[in-house]
PDB file of C-alpha atoms in Angstrom:
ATOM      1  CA  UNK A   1     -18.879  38.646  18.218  1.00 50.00           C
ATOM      2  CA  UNK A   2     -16.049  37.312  16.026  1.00 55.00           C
ATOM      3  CA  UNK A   3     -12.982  39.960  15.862  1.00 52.00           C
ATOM      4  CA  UNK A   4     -13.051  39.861  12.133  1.00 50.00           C
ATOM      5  CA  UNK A   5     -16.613  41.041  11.763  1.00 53.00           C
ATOM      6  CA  UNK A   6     -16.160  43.448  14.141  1.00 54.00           C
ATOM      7  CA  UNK A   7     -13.426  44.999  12.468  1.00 50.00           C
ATOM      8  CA  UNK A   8     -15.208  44.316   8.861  1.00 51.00           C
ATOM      9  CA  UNK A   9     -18.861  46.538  10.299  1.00 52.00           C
ATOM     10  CA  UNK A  10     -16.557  49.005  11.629  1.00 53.00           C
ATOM     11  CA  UNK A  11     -14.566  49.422   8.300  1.00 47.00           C
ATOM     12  CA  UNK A  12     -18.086  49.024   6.310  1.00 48.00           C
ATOM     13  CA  UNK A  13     -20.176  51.859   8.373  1.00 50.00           C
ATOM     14  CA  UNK A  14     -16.690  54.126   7.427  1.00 49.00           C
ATOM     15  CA  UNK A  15     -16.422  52.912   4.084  1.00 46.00           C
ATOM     16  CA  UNK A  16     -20.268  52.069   2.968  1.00 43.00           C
ATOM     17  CA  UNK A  17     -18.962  52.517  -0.648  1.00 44.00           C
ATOM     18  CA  UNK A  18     -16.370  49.479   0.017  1.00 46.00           C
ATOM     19  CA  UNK A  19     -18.842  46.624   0.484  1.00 47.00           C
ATOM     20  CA  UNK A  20     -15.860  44.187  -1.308  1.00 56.00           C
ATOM     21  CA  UNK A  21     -12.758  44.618   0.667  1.00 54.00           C
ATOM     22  CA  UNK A  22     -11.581  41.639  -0.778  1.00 58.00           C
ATOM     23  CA  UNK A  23     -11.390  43.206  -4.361  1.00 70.00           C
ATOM     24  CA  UNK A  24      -8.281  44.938  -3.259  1.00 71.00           C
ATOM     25  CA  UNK A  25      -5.851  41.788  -3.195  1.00 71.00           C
ATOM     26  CA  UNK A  26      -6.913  41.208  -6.646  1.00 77.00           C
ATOM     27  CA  UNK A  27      -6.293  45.240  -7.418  1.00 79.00           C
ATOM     28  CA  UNK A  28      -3.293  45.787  -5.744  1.00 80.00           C
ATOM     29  CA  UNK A  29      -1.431  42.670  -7.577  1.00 80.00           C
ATOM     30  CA  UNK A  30      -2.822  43.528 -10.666  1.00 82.00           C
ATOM     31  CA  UNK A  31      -1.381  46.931 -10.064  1.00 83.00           C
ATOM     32  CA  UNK A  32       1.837  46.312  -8.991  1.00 83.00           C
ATOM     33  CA  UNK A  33       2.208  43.288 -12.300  1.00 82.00           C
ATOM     34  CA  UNK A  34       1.238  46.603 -14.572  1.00 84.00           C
ATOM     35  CA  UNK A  35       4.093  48.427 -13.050  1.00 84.00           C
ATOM     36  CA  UNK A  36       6.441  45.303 -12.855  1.00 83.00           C
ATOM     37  CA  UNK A  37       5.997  44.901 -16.575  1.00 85.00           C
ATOM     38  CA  UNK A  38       7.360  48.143 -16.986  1.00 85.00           C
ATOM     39  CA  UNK A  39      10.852  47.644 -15.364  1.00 84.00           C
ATOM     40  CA  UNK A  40       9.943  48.708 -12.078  1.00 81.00           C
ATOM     41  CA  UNK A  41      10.396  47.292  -8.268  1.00 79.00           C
ATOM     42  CA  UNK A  42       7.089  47.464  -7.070  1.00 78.00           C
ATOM     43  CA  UNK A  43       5.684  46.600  -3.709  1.00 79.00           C
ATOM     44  CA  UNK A  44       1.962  45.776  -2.428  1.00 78.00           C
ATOM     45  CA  UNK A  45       0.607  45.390   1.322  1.00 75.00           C
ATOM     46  CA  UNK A  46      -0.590  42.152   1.196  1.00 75.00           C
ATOM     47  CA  UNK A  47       0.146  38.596   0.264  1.00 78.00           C
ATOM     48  CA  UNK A  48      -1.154  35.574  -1.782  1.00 77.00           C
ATOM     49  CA  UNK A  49      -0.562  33.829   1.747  1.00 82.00           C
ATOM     50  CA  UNK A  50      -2.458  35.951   3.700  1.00 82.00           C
ATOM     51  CA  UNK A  51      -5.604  34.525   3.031  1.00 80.00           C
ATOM     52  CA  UNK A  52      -4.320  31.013   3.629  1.00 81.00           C
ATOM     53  CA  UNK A  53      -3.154  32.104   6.683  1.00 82.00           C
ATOM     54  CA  UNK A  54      -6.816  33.511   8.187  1.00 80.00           C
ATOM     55  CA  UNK A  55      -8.054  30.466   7.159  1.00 80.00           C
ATOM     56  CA  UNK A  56      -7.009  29.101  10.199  1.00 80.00           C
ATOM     57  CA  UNK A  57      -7.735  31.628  12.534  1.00 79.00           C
ATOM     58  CA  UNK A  58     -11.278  32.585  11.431  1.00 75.00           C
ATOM     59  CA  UNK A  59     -14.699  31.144  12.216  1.00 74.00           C
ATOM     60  CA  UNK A  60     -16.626  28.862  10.092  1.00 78.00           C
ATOM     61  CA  UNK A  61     -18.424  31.205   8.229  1.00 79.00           C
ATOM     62  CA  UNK A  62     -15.774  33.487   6.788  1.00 76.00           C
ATOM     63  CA  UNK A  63     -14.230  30.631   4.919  1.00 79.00           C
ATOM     64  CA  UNK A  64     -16.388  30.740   1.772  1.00 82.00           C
ATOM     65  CA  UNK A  65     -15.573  34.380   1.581  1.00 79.00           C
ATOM     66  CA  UNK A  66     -11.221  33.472   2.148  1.00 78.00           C
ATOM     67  CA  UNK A  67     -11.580  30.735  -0.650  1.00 81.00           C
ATOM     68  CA  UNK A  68     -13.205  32.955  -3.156  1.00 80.00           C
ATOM     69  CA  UNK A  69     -10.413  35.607  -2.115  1.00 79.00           C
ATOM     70  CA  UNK A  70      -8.056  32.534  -2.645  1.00 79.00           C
ATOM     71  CA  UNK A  71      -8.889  31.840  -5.987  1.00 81.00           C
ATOM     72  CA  UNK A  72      -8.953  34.897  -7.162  1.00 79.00           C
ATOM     73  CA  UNK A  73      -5.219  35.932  -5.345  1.00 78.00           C
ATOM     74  CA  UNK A  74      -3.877  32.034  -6.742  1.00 78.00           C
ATOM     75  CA  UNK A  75      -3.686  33.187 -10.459  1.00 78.00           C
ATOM     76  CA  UNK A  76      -1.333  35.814  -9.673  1.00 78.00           C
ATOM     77  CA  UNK A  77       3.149  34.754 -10.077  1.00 79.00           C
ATOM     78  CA  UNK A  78       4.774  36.746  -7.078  1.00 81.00           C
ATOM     79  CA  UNK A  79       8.164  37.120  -7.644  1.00 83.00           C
ATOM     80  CA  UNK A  80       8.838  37.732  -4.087  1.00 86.00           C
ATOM     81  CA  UNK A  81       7.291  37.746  -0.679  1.00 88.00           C
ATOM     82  CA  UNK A  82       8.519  39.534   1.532  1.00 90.00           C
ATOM     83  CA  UNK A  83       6.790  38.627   5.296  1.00 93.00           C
ATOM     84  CA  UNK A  84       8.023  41.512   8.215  1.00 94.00           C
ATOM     85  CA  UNK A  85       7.996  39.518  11.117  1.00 96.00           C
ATOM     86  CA  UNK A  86       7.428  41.509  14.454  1.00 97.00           C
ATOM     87  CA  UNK A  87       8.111  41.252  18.083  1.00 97.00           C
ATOM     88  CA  UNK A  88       4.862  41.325  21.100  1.00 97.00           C
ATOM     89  CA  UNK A  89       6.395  44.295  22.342  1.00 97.00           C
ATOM     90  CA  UNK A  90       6.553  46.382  19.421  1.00 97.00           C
ATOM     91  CA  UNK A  91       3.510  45.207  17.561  1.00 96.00           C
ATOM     92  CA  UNK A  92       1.678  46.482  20.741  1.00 96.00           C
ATOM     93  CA  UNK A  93       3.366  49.734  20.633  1.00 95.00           C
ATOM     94  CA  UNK A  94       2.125  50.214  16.928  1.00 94.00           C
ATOM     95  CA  UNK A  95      -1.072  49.233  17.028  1.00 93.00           C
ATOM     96  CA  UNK A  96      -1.446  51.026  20.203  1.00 93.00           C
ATOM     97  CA  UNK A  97      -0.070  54.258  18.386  1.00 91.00           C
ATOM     98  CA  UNK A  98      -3.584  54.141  15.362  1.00 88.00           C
ATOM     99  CA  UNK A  99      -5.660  54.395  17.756  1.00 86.00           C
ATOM    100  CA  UNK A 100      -8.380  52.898  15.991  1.00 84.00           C
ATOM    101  CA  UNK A 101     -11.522  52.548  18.126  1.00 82.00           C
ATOM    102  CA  UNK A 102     -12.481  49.334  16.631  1.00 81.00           C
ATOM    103  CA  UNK A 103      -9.293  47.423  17.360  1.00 82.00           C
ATOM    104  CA  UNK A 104      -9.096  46.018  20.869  1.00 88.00           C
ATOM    105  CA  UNK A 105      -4.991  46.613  21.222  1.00 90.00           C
ATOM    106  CA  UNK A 106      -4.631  43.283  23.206  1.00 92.00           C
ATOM    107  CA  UNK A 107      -6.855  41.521  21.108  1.00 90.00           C
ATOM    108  CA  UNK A 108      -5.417  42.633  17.985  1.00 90.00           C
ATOM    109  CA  UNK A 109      -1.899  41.624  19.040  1.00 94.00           C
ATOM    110  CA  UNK A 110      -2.693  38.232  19.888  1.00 93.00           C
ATOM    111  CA  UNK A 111      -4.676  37.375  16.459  1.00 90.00           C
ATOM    112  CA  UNK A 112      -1.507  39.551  14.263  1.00 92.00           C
ATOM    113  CA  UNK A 113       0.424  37.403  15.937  1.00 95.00           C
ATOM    114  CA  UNK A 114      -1.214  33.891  15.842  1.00 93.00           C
ATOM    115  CA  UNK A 115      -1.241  35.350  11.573  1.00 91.00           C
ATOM    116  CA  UNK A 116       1.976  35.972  11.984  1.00 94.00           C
ATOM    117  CA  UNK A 117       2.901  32.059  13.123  1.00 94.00           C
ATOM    118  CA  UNK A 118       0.401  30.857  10.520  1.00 92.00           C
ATOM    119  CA  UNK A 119       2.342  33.098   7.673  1.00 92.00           C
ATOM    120  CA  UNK A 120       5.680  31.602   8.787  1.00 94.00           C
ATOM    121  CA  UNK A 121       4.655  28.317   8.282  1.00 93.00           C
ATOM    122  CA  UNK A 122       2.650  28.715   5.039  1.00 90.00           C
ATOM    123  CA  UNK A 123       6.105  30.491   3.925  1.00 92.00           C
ATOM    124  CA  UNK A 124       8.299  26.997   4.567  1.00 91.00           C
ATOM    125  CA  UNK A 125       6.519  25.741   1.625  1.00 89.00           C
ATOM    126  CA  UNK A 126       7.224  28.651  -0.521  1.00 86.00           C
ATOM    127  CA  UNK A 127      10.582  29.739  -2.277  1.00 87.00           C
ATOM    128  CA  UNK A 128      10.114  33.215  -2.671  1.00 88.00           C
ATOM    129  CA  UNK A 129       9.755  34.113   0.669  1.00 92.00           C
ATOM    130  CA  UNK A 130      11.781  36.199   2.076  1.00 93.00           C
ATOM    131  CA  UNK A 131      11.560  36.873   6.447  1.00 95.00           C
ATOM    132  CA  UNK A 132      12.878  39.775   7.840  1.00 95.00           C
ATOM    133  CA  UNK A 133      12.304  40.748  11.218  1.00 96.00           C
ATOM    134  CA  UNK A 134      11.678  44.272  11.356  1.00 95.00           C
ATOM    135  CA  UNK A 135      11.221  44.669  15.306  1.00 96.00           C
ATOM    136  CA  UNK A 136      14.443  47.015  15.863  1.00 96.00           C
ATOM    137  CA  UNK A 137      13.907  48.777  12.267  1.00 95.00           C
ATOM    138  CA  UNK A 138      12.341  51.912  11.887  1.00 93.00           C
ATOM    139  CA  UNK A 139      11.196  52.684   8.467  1.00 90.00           C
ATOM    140  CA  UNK A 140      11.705  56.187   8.657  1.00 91.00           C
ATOM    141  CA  UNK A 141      15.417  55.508   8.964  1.00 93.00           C
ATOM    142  CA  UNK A 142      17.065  55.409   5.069  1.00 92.00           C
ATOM    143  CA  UNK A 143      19.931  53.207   6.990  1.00 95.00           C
ATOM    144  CA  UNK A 144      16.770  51.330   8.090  1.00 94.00           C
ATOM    145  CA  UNK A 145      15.288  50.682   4.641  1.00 92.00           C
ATOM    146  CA  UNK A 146      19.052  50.199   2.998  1.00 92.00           C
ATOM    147  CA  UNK A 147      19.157  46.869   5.133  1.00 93.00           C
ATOM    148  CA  UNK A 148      15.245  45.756   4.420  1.00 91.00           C
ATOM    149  CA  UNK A 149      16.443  46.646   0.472  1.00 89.00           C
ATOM    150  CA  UNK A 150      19.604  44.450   0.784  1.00 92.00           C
ATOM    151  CA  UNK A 151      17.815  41.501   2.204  1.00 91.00           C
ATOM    152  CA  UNK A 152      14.991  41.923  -0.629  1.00 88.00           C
ATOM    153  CA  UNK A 153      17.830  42.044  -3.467  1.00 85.00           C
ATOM    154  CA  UNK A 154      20.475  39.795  -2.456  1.00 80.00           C
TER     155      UNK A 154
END
């Protein structure tokens, strides 16, 4: 069974209410423009890329679903993307740490990372990326977050 549908019936049978997953690109950037508008720095889990990305890595039959999610993601100006890049080692430590029944830990680190290769690339063609490898930062660390801040600002 394709990884992505087995993590999409896992999420679905704990989330039946949630049938469109996708809806929450689309609601997070709306979101986070609302709160832009206002004056503030605001940041969302996700990118406009991201769905570009698993274009390449799923199977044929997810793509009409990534293209609607695509379109929909496309209308949206970023101002910037931030991409955390992440080392084998310590992607496996954090995905081993949630524990979540439905993600195979090996299996999940390979495909994060083949997304992760994909995202780098897509981000070449973009000018509001910004990569910051976060393997040796720990986010509950305020020094930590100073340096991801700096890199975001500057």
């Amino acid at each position: 069974e394709p990884f992505l549908k087995k993590i999409l019936k896992a999420y679905l049978m704990e989330n039946p209410r949630k049938k469109d997953a996708n809806d929450r690109y689309v609601k997070s950037f709306s979101k986070a423009i609302e709160i832009s508008k206002l004056g503030f720095d605001c940041f969302v889990d996700g990118s406009p890329m991201t769905p570009y990305a698993n274009i390449f890595l799923e199977s044929q039959e997810y793509i009409p679903d990534l293209i609607k999610i695509v379109k929909k993601v496309d209308k949206f100006k970023i101002d910037k993307i931030i991409l955390l890049t992440i080392n084998k080692e310590k992607l496996k430590e954090f995905i081993s740490k949630r524990g979540r029944k439905e993600e195979p830990v090996d299996e999940t680190v390979e495909r994060s990372l083949r997304l992760q290769e994909e995202l780098i690339k897509l981000s070449k063609k973009q000018e509001n990326v910004i990569i910051i490898e976060r393997s040796n930062l720990d986010f509950t660390k305020e020094k930590d977050l100073k340096i991801v801040l700096d890199k975001i600002k500057n």
